[in-house]
PDB file of C-alpha atoms in Angstrom:
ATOM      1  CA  UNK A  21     -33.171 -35.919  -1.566  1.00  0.00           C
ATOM      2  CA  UNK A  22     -34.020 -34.709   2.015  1.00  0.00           C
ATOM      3  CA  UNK A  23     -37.079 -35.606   3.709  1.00  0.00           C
ATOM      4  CA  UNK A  24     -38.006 -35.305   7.662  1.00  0.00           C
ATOM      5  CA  UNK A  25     -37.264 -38.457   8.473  1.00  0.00           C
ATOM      6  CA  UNK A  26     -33.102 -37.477   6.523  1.00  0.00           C
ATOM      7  CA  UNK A  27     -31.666 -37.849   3.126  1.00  0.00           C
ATOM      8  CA  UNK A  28     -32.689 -40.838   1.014  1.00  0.00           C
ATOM      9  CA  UNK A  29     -31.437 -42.746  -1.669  1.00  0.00           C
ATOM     10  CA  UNK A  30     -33.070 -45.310  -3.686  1.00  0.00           C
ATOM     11  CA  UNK A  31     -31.665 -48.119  -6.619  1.00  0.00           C
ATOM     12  CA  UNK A  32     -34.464 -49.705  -8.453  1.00  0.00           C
ATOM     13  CA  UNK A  33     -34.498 -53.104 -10.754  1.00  0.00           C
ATOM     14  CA  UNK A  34     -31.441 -54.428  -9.678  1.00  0.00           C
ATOM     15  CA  UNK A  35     -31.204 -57.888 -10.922  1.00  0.00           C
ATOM     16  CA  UNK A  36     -30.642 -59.663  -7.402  1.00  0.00           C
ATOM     17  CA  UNK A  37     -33.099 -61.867  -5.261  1.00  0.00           C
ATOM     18  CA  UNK A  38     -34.764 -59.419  -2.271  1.00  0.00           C
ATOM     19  CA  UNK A  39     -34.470 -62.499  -0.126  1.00  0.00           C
ATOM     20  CA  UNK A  40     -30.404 -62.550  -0.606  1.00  0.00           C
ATOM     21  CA  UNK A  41     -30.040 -58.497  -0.020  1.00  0.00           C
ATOM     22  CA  UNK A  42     -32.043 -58.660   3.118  1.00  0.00           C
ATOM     23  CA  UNK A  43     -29.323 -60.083   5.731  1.00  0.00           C
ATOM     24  CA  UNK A  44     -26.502 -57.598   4.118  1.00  0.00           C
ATOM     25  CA  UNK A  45     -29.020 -54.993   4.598  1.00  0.00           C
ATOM     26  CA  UNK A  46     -29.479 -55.832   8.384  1.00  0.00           C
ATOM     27  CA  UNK A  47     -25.960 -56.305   9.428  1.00  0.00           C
ATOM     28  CA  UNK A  48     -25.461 -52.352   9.022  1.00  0.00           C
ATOM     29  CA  UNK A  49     -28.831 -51.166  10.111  1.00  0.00           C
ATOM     30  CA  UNK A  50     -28.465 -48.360  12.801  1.00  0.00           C
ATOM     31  CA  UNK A  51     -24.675 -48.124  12.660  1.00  0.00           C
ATOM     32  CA  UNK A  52     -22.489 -44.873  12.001  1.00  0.00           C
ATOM     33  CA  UNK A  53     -21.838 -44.481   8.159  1.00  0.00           C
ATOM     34  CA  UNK A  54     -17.812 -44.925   8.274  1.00  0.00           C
ATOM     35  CA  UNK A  55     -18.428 -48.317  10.466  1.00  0.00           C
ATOM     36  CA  UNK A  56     -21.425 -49.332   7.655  1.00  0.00           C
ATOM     37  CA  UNK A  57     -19.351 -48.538   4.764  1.00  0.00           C
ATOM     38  CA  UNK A  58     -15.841 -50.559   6.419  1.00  0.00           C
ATOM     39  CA  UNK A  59     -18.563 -53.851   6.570  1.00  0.00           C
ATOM     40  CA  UNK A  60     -20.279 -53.553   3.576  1.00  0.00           C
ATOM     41  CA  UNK A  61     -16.494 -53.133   1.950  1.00  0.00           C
ATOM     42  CA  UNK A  62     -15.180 -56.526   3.358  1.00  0.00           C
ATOM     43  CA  UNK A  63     -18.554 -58.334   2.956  1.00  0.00           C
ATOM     44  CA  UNK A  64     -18.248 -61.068  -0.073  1.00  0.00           C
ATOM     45  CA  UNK A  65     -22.112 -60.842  -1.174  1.00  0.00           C
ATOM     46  CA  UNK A  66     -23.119 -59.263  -4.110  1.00  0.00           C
ATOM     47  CA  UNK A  67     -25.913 -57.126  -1.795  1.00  0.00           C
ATOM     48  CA  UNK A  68     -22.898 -55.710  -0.553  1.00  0.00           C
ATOM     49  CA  UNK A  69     -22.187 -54.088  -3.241  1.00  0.00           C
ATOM     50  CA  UNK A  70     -25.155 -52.707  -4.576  1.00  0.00           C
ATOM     51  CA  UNK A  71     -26.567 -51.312  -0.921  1.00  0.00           C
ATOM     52  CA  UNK A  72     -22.380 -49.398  -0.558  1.00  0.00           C
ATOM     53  CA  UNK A  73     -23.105 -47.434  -3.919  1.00  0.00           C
ATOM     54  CA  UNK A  74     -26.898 -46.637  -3.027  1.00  0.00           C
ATOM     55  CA  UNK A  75     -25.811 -45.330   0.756  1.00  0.00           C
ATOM     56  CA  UNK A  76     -22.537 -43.509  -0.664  1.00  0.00           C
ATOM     57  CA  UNK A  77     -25.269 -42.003  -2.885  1.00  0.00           C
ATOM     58  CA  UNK A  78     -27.257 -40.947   0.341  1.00  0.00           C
ATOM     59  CA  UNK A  79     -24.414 -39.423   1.920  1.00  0.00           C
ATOM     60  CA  UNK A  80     -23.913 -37.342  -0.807  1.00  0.00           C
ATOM     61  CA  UNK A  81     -27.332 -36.290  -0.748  1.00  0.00           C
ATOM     62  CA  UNK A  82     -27.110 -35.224   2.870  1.00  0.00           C
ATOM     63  CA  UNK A  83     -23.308 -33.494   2.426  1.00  0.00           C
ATOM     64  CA  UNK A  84     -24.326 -31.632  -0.553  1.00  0.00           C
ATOM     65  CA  UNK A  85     -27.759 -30.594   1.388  1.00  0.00           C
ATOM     66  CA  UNK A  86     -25.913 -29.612   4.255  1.00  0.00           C
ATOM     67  CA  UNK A  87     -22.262 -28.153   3.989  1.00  0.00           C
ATOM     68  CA  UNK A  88     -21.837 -28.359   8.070  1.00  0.00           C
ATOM     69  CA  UNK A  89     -22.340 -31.785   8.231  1.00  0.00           C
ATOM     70  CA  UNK A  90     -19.049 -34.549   7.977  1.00  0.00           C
ATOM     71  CA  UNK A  91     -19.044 -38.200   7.210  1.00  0.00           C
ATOM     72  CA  UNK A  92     -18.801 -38.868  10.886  1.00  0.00           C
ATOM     73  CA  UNK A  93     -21.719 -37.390  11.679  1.00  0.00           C
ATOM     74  CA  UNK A  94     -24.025 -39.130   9.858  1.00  0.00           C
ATOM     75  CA  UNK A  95     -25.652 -42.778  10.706  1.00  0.00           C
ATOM     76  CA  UNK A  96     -27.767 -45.598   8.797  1.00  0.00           C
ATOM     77  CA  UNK A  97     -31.395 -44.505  10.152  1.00  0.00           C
ATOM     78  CA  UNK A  98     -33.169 -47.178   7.648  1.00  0.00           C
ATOM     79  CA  UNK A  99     -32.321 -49.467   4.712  1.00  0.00           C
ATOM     80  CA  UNK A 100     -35.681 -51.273   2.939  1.00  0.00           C
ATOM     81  CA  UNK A 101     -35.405 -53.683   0.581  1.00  0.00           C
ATOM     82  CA  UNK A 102     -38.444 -54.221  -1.292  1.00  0.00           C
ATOM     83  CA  UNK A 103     -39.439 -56.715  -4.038  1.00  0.00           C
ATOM     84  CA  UNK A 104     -39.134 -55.525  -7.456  1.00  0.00           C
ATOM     85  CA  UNK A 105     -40.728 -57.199 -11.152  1.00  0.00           C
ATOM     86  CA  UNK A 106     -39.145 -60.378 -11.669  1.00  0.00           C
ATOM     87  CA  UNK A 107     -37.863 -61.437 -15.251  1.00  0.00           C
ATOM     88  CA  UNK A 108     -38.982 -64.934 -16.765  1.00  0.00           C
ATOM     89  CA  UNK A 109     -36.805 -67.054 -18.790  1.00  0.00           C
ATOM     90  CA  UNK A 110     -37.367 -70.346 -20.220  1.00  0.00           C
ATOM     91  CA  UNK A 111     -35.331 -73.007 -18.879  1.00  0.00           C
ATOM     92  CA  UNK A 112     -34.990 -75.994 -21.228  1.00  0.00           C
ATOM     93  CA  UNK A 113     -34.906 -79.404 -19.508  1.00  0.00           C
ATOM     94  CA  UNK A 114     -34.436 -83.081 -20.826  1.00  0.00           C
ATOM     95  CA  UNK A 115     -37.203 -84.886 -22.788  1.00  0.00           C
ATOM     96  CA  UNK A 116     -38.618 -81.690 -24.359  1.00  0.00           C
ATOM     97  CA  UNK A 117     -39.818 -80.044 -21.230  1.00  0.00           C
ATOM     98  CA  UNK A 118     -39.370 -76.485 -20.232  1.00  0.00           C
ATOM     99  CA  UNK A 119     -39.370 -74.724 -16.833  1.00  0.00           C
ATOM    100  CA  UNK A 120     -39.805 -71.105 -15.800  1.00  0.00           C
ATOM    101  CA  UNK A 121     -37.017 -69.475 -14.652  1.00  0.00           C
ATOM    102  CA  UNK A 122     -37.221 -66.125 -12.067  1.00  0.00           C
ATOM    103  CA  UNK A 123     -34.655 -63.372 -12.293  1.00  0.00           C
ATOM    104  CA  UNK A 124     -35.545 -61.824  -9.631  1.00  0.00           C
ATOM    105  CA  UNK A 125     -35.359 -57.953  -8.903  1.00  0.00           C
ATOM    106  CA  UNK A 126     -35.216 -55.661  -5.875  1.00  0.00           C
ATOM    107  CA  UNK A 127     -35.451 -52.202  -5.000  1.00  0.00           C
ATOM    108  CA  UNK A 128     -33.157 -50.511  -2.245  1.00  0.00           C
ATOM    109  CA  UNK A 129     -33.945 -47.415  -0.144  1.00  0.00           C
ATOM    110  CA  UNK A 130     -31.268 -45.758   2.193  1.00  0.00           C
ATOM    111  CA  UNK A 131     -32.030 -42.879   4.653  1.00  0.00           C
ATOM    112  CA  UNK A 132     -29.061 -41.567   6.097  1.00  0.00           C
ATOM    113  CA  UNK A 133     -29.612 -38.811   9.085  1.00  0.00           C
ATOM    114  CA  UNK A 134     -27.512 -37.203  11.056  1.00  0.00           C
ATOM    115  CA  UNK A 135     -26.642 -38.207  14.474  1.00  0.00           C
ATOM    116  CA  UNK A 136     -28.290 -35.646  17.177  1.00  0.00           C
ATOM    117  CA  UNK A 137     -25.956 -34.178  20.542  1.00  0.00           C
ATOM    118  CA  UNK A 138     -27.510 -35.054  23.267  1.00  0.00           C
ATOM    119  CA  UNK A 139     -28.212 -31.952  25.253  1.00  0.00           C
ATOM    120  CA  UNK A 140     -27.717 -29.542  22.044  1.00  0.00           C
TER     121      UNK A 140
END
């Protein structure tokens, strides 16, 4: 989907904690797409993961929109990671209790733009 501000992306309800996506998210903020996607790919974290398949996604977008553009062109112009519903499970204890237990659930917005000559 293209916007002004570039071609966005979004995954919603993915079942991991906002507060765990977050650093992934910022260690390819503002970088060229080729150099985001060669982190994310050697990056352990499951955030890792789910923000590669949700800016390949954007990319897409923004190739299919326009046909001129290559991957080299484009760069990360913002990645938000917002706080989605949260799942509650019963966790059974010792002695009869029970306590609450949070899945917790995030929502992840790319927009990918392309990178402007200077003097063009």
């Amino acid at each position: 989907m293209a916007d002004k501000n570039g071609y966005i992306a979004t995954s919603k309800f993915l079942i991991a904690s906002p507060t765990k996506v977050r650093p992934v998210a910022n260690c390819v903020k503002f970088k060229s797409y080729p150099e985001a996607m060669a982190v994310l790919e050697n990056m352990p974290q499951k955030g890792a993961k789910l923000i590669s398949k949700t800016m390949k996604s954007a990319a897409s977008n923004a190739l299919f929109a326009n046909k001129k553009l290559d991957e080299d062109m484009l760069f990360v112009k913002e990645i938000r990671i917002d706080e989605g519903p949260r799942l509650k499970r019963v966790w059974f204890r010792g002695r009869g209790r029970a306590d609450m237990l949070l899945k917790r659930m995030c929502h992840i917005t790319v927009v990918i733009d392309e990178i402007k000559k200077a003097g063009v």
